[in-house]
């Protein structure tokens, strides 16, 4: 997929910028976001010029609205593959689309799909990847940067290009949905979770095609959860 790539020094949020100015297949990269958004009402901390904060606008013609979780799979797997080419540590996907190294978050993804009937009109994929930041000051839970893992600075432009290559490959791949599940953080392990009512131990066994998480509790009962219905206790 060919992208028009635009670099800007500062904007409120690259997702927001693309909503206002995006056309065709486009990537907008910002040195700094004054109001970078995380999931829900969270903000996204990123020191000026030290990390990759960018958004992509795509028009996924062969993905129906009911299959929109495929976009999450493609982006998450592409990000893991790209990062895995930079570090030896295992890179995993914390459902649905946080990218983790060990128990720490290196990348957050915010996908906003605009639907038209049964089709996806377009999709804005916002990515915050912690690359060269040396310390994190906000109360963001367990962040980590590539620099903190390797002790080396990495060229941001080169990483962006490497990610776009991986994204293109995963978009064409027929096995991304399997790879996504293989890359899941805590897959097959008994771990602690918090639902709206209680904390409990369960084993993460699968993610359904619509993106719901499948857990099996200690009594062997299967339960499915939509995003926000369950939290990982880290
Ligand atoms: C999360 O909460 O994990 C999602 C974080 C997404 C942050 C990125 S940075 C680039 C893009 N612009 C935004 O305002 N948010 C996303």
mmCIF file of C-alpha atoms and ligand atoms in Angstrom:
data_model
loop_
_atom_site.group_PDB
_atom_site.id
_atom_site.type_symbol
_atom_site.label_atom_id
_atom_site.label_comp_id
_atom_site.label_asym_id
_atom_site.label_seq_id
_atom_site.Cartn_x
_atom_site.Cartn_y
_atom_site.Cartn_z
ATOM 1 C CA UNK A 1 0.000 0.000 0.000
ATOM 2 C CA UNK A 2 1.403 3.424 -0.931
ATOM 3 C CA UNK A 3 1.050 6.208 1.598
ATOM 4 C CA UNK A 4 1.457 9.919 1.336
ATOM 5 C CA UNK A 5 3.587 10.674 4.420
ATOM 6 C CA UNK A 6 3.350 14.054 6.103
ATOM 7 C CA UNK A 7 5.582 15.215 8.963
ATOM 8 C CA UNK A 8 4.361 17.954 11.245
ATOM 9 C CA UNK A 9 6.071 19.556 14.214
ATOM 10 C CA UNK A 10 3.058 19.839 16.478
ATOM 11 C CA UNK A 11 -0.658 19.104 16.523
ATOM 12 C CA UNK A 12 -3.249 18.262 19.166
ATOM 13 C CA UNK A 13 -3.596 14.636 18.059
ATOM 14 C CA UNK A 14 -2.554 12.961 14.800
ATOM 15 C CA UNK A 15 -5.833 10.989 14.787
ATOM 16 C CA UNK A 16 -7.703 14.262 14.988
ATOM 17 C CA UNK A 17 -5.474 15.834 12.307
ATOM 18 C CA UNK A 18 -6.314 13.029 9.866
ATOM 19 C CA UNK A 19 -10.034 13.358 10.587
ATOM 20 C CA UNK A 20 -9.807 16.991 9.518
ATOM 21 C CA UNK A 21 -7.249 16.876 6.700
ATOM 22 C CA UNK A 22 -6.810 13.232 5.656
ATOM 23 C CA UNK A 23 -7.376 12.017 2.114
ATOM 24 C CA UNK A 24 -6.405 8.829 0.263
ATOM 25 C CA UNK A 25 -3.959 6.594 2.056
ATOM 26 C CA UNK A 26 -2.047 8.886 4.325
ATOM 27 C CA UNK A 27 0.320 8.792 7.280
ATOM 28 C CA UNK A 28 0.808 11.822 9.492
ATOM 29 C CA UNK A 29 3.737 11.856 11.909
ATOM 30 C CA UNK A 30 4.025 14.492 14.629
ATOM 31 C CA UNK A 31 7.101 15.449 16.641
ATOM 32 C CA UNK A 32 4.748 16.431 19.446
ATOM 33 C CA UNK A 33 1.042 16.150 20.296
ATOM 34 C CA UNK A 34 -0.428 18.699 22.671
ATOM 35 C CA UNK A 35 -3.434 16.468 23.405
ATOM 36 C CA UNK A 36 -2.401 12.963 22.363
ATOM 37 C CA UNK A 37 -5.243 10.568 23.095
ATOM 38 C CA UNK A 38 -5.109 7.100 24.541
ATOM 39 C CA UNK A 39 -8.013 4.692 24.810
ATOM 40 C CA UNK A 40 -11.130 5.984 26.573
ATOM 41 C CA UNK A 41 -10.405 9.226 28.385
ATOM 42 C CA UNK A 42 -6.670 8.546 28.821
ATOM 43 C CA UNK A 43 -4.018 10.866 27.418
ATOM 44 C CA UNK A 44 -0.822 9.687 25.720
ATOM 45 C CA UNK A 45 2.504 10.880 27.115
ATOM 46 C CA UNK A 46 5.327 11.344 24.637
ATOM 47 C CA UNK A 47 8.361 13.622 24.933
ATOM 48 C CA UNK A 48 8.851 15.982 21.974
ATOM 49 C CA UNK A 49 10.802 14.400 19.116
ATOM 50 C CA UNK A 50 11.781 11.271 21.073
ATOM 51 C CA UNK A 51 9.130 8.761 20.005
ATOM 52 C CA UNK A 52 6.999 7.750 17.059
ATOM 53 C CA UNK A 53 3.549 9.268 17.296
ATOM 54 C CA UNK A 54 1.653 8.867 14.056
ATOM 55 C CA UNK A 55 -1.668 7.977 12.494
ATOM 56 C CA UNK A 56 -2.571 6.189 9.294
ATOM 57 C CA UNK A 57 -5.673 6.685 7.194
ATOM 58 C CA UNK A 58 -6.670 3.623 5.168
ATOM 59 C CA UNK A 59 -9.729 2.548 3.171
ATOM 60 C CA UNK A 60 -9.907 -1.212 3.686
ATOM 61 C CA UNK A 61 -12.141 -2.239 0.777
ATOM 62 C CA UNK A 62 -11.956 -5.985 1.395
ATOM 63 C CA UNK A 63 -12.813 -5.846 5.120
ATOM 64 C CA UNK A 64 -16.507 -5.674 6.073
ATOM 65 C CA UNK A 65 -17.738 -3.746 9.117
ATOM 66 C CA UNK A 66 -18.470 -7.019 10.916
ATOM 67 C CA UNK A 67 -14.852 -8.096 10.295
ATOM 68 C CA UNK A 68 -13.317 -4.895 11.637
ATOM 69 C CA UNK A 69 -11.328 -6.709 14.317
ATOM 70 C CA UNK A 70 -9.077 -7.827 11.439
ATOM 71 C CA UNK A 71 -7.625 -4.299 11.376
ATOM 72 C CA UNK A 72 -6.631 -4.671 15.036
ATOM 73 C CA UNK A 73 -5.005 -8.011 14.203
ATOM 74 C CA UNK A 74 -3.082 -6.636 11.215
ATOM 75 C CA UNK A 75 -1.751 -3.553 13.040
ATOM 76 C CA UNK A 76 -0.832 -5.437 16.224
ATOM 77 C CA UNK A 77 0.970 -8.265 14.442
ATOM 78 C CA UNK A 78 2.798 -5.810 12.144
ATOM 79 C CA UNK A 79 3.976 -3.797 15.163
ATOM 80 C CA UNK A 80 5.190 -6.928 16.987
ATOM 81 C CA UNK A 81 7.050 -8.188 13.917
ATOM 82 C CA UNK A 82 8.704 -4.814 13.369
ATOM 83 C CA UNK A 83 9.763 -4.482 17.022
ATOM 84 C CA UNK A 84 10.965 -8.065 17.098
ATOM 85 C CA UNK A 85 13.492 -7.140 14.408
ATOM 86 C CA UNK A 86 15.007 -4.601 16.845
ATOM 87 C CA UNK A 87 15.069 -6.559 20.121
ATOM 88 C CA UNK A 88 15.650 -10.070 21.424
ATOM 89 C CA UNK A 89 13.064 -9.751 24.203
ATOM 90 C CA UNK A 90 9.718 -11.361 23.382
ATOM 91 C CA UNK A 91 7.198 -8.843 22.028
ATOM 92 C CA UNK A 92 3.558 -9.705 22.726
ATOM 93 C CA UNK A 93 0.056 -8.385 22.176
ATOM 94 C CA UNK A 94 -1.897 -7.599 25.307
ATOM 95 C CA UNK A 95 -5.464 -8.008 24.115
ATOM 96 C CA UNK A 96 -6.838 -6.229 22.251
ATOM 97 C CA UNK A 97 -3.980 -4.075 20.925
ATOM 98 C CA UNK A 98 -1.406 -2.989 23.484
ATOM 99 C CA UNK A 99 2.101 -4.075 22.605
ATOM 100 C CA UNK A 100 4.062 -5.414 25.562
ATOM 101 C CA UNK A 101 7.622 -6.437 26.297
ATOM 102 C CA UNK A 102 7.559 -8.475 29.489
ATOM 103 C CA UNK A 103 5.086 -6.756 31.793
ATOM 104 C CA UNK A 104 5.630 -3.334 30.231
ATOM 105 C CA UNK A 105 3.835 -1.421 27.515
ATOM 106 C CA UNK A 106 5.980 -0.189 24.636
ATOM 107 C CA UNK A 107 3.229 0.780 22.207
ATOM 108 C CA UNK A 108 -0.397 1.874 22.316
ATOM 109 C CA UNK A 109 -2.787 1.735 19.384
ATOM 110 C CA UNK A 110 -6.012 3.683 18.951
ATOM 111 C CA UNK A 111 -8.144 2.556 16.008
ATOM 112 C CA UNK A 112 -11.158 4.587 14.932
ATOM 113 C CA UNK A 113 -13.216 2.991 12.164
ATOM 114 C CA UNK A 114 -15.845 4.997 10.324
ATOM 115 C CA UNK A 115 -18.558 2.664 9.064
ATOM 116 C CA UNK A 116 -20.967 3.044 6.141
ATOM 117 C CA UNK A 117 -23.681 0.367 6.293
ATOM 118 C CA UNK A 118 -21.948 -2.990 6.139
ATOM 119 C CA UNK A 119 -18.671 -1.479 4.903
ATOM 120 C CA UNK A 120 -15.759 0.329 6.511
ATOM 121 C CA UNK A 121 -15.607 3.805 4.970
ATOM 122 C CA UNK A 122 -12.185 4.417 6.413
ATOM 123 C CA UNK A 123 -10.035 3.601 9.363
ATOM 124 C CA UNK A 124 -7.756 5.893 11.339
ATOM 125 C CA UNK A 125 -5.037 3.973 13.131
ATOM 126 C CA UNK A 126 -3.159 5.988 15.736
ATOM 127 C CA UNK A 127 0.093 4.596 17.058
ATOM 128 C CA UNK A 128 2.243 5.761 19.937
ATOM 129 C CA UNK A 129 5.531 3.853 20.052
ATOM 130 C CA UNK A 130 8.012 4.583 22.839
ATOM 131 C CA UNK A 131 11.376 4.685 21.117
ATOM 132 C CA UNK A 132 14.043 7.040 22.512
ATOM 133 C CA UNK A 133 12.371 8.414 25.657
ATOM 134 C CA UNK A 134 14.647 7.888 28.679
ATOM 135 C CA UNK A 135 12.091 8.274 31.454
ATOM 136 C CA UNK A 136 8.327 8.566 31.826
ATOM 137 C CA UNK A 137 6.908 11.152 34.203
ATOM 138 C CA UNK A 138 3.134 10.828 33.954
ATOM 139 C CA UNK A 139 1.162 8.182 35.807
ATOM 140 C CA UNK A 140 0.833 6.037 32.684
ATOM 141 C CA UNK A 141 0.850 2.423 33.832
ATOM 142 C CA UNK A 142 4.110 0.490 33.239
ATOM 143 C CA UNK A 143 5.529 2.247 30.148
ATOM 144 C CA UNK A 144 8.844 1.235 28.606
ATOM 145 C CA UNK A 145 10.809 2.510 25.614
ATOM 146 C CA UNK A 146 13.068 0.753 23.167
ATOM 147 C CA UNK A 147 15.933 2.868 24.540
ATOM 148 C CA UNK A 148 15.271 1.580 28.068
ATOM 149 C CA UNK A 149 15.462 -1.985 26.745
ATOM 150 C CA UNK A 150 18.511 -1.667 24.499
ATOM 151 C CA UNK A 151 20.441 1.376 25.759
ATOM 152 C CA UNK A 152 20.597 2.593 22.156
ATOM 153 C CA UNK A 153 18.859 5.343 20.248
ATOM 154 C CA UNK A 154 16.957 4.335 17.131
ATOM 155 C CA UNK A 155 16.224 6.310 13.980
ATOM 156 C CA UNK A 156 12.511 7.138 13.986
ATOM 157 C CA UNK A 157 12.130 7.445 10.215
ATOM 158 C CA UNK A 158 13.733 4.052 9.662
ATOM 159 C CA UNK A 159 11.372 2.478 12.206
ATOM 160 C CA UNK A 160 8.333 4.024 10.588
ATOM 161 C CA UNK A 161 9.344 2.620 7.193
ATOM 162 C CA UNK A 162 10.004 -0.797 8.731
ATOM 163 C CA UNK A 163 6.549 -0.722 10.320
ATOM 164 C CA UNK A 164 4.823 0.271 7.071
ATOM 165 C CA UNK A 165 6.520 -2.669 5.308
ATOM 166 C CA UNK A 166 5.292 -5.064 8.007
ATOM 167 C CA UNK A 167 1.814 -3.549 7.835
ATOM 168 C CA UNK A 168 1.695 -4.110 4.077
ATOM 169 C CA UNK A 169 2.774 -7.755 4.465
ATOM 170 C CA UNK A 170 0.203 -8.484 7.162
ATOM 171 C CA UNK A 171 -2.560 -6.857 5.145
ATOM 172 C CA UNK A 172 -1.807 -9.338 2.354
ATOM 173 C CA UNK A 173 -1.264 -12.324 4.640
ATOM 174 C CA UNK A 174 -3.887 -15.018 5.150
ATOM 175 C CA UNK A 175 -2.418 -16.156 8.471
ATOM 176 C CA UNK A 176 -2.458 -12.917 10.505
ATOM 177 C CA UNK A 177 -5.408 -14.065 12.615
ATOM 178 C CA UNK A 178 -3.443 -17.151 13.741
ATOM 179 C CA UNK A 179 -0.271 -15.143 14.337
ATOM 180 C CA UNK A 180 -2.247 -12.625 16.411
ATOM 181 C CA UNK A 181 -3.434 -15.417 18.722
ATOM 182 C CA UNK A 182 0.055 -16.952 18.969
ATOM 183 C CA UNK A 183 1.456 -13.568 20.009
ATOM 184 C CA UNK A 184 -1.048 -13.009 22.840
ATOM 185 C CA UNK A 185 0.342 -11.936 26.206
ATOM 186 C CA UNK A 186 -0.534 -14.547 28.891
ATOM 187 C CA UNK A 187 -1.986 -16.991 26.389
ATOM 188 C CA UNK A 188 -2.563 -20.393 27.990
ATOM 189 C CA UNK A 189 -1.429 -19.192 31.431
ATOM 190 C CA UNK A 190 -3.406 -18.875 34.644
ATOM 191 C CA UNK A 191 -3.400 -15.176 35.533
ATOM 192 C CA UNK A 192 -5.341 -12.576 37.468
ATOM 193 C CA UNK A 193 -8.148 -10.533 35.923
ATOM 194 C CA UNK A 194 -10.583 -7.921 37.161
ATOM 195 C CA UNK A 195 -14.160 -7.806 35.824
ATOM 196 C CA UNK A 196 -16.743 -5.189 36.825
ATOM 197 C CA UNK A 197 -17.679 -7.219 39.888
ATOM 198 C CA UNK A 198 -14.681 -9.255 40.983
ATOM 199 C CA UNK A 199 -11.031 -10.290 40.703
ATOM 200 C CA UNK A 200 -10.392 -13.849 39.624
ATOM 201 C CA UNK A 201 -7.844 -16.271 38.188
ATOM 202 C CA UNK A 202 -8.451 -17.534 34.670
ATOM 203 C CA UNK A 203 -6.643 -18.823 31.618
ATOM 204 C CA UNK A 204 -6.698 -16.841 28.386
ATOM 205 C CA UNK A 205 -7.506 -19.373 25.677
ATOM 206 C CA UNK A 206 -8.613 -17.470 22.588
ATOM 207 C CA UNK A 207 -9.974 -14.331 20.972
ATOM 208 C CA UNK A 208 -13.201 -14.748 18.996
ATOM 209 C CA UNK A 209 -13.376 -13.450 15.390
ATOM 210 C CA UNK A 210 -15.381 -10.426 16.589
ATOM 211 C CA UNK A 211 -12.572 -9.539 19.002
ATOM 212 C CA UNK A 212 -14.075 -10.750 22.286
ATOM 213 C CA UNK A 213 -11.649 -12.325 24.744
ATOM 214 C CA UNK A 214 -12.235 -15.914 25.816
ATOM 215 C CA UNK A 215 -11.179 -16.883 29.350
ATOM 216 C CA UNK A 216 -11.611 -20.176 31.181
ATOM 217 C CA UNK A 217 -11.963 -19.860 34.941
ATOM 218 C CA UNK A 218 -10.690 -22.325 37.543
ATOM 219 C CA UNK A 219 -13.955 -24.269 37.468
ATOM 220 C CA UNK A 220 -13.531 -24.766 33.716
ATOM 221 C CA UNK A 221 -16.258 -22.283 32.775
ATOM 222 C CA UNK A 222 -15.744 -20.318 29.561
ATOM 223 C CA UNK A 223 -16.533 -16.598 29.610
ATOM 224 C CA UNK A 224 -16.261 -14.010 26.851
ATOM 225 C CA UNK A 225 -15.478 -10.344 27.397
ATOM 226 C CA UNK A 226 -15.701 -7.274 25.201
ATOM 227 C CA UNK A 227 -13.107 -4.502 25.500
ATOM 228 C CA UNK A 228 -13.529 -2.566 28.789
ATOM 229 C CA UNK A 229 -15.431 -5.470 30.410
ATOM 230 C CA UNK A 230 -12.222 -6.985 31.736
ATOM 231 C CA UNK A 231 -8.835 -5.774 32.932
ATOM 232 C CA UNK A 232 -5.570 -7.634 33.177
ATOM 233 C CA UNK A 233 -4.053 -7.366 36.639
ATOM 234 C CA UNK A 234 -0.367 -6.813 35.920
HETATM 235 C C1 LIG B 1 -3.586 3.607 24.194
HETATM 236 O O1 LIG B 1 -4.237 4.135 25.089
HETATM 237 O O2 LIG B 1 -2.878 2.644 24.433
HETATM 238 C C2 LIG B 1 -3.634 4.161 22.798
HETATM 239 C C3 LIG B 1 -2.586 5.209 22.597
HETATM 240 C C4 LIG B 1 -2.546 5.764 21.199
HETATM 241 C C5 LIG B 1 -1.610 6.949 21.102
HETATM 242 C C6 LIG B 1 -1.426 7.391 19.674
HETATM 243 S S1 LIG B 1 -0.157 8.599 19.506
HETATM 244 C C7 LIG B 1 -0.638 8.909 17.864
HETATM 245 C C8 LIG B 1 -2.155 8.867 17.830
HETATM 246 N N1 LIG B 1 -2.706 10.166 18.152
HETATM 247 C C9 LIG B 1 -3.363 10.161 19.301
HETATM 248 O O3 LIG B 1 -3.914 11.153 19.831
HETATM 249 N N2 LIG B 1 -3.344 8.937 19.848
HETATM 250 C C10 LIG B 1 -2.645 7.994 18.996
#
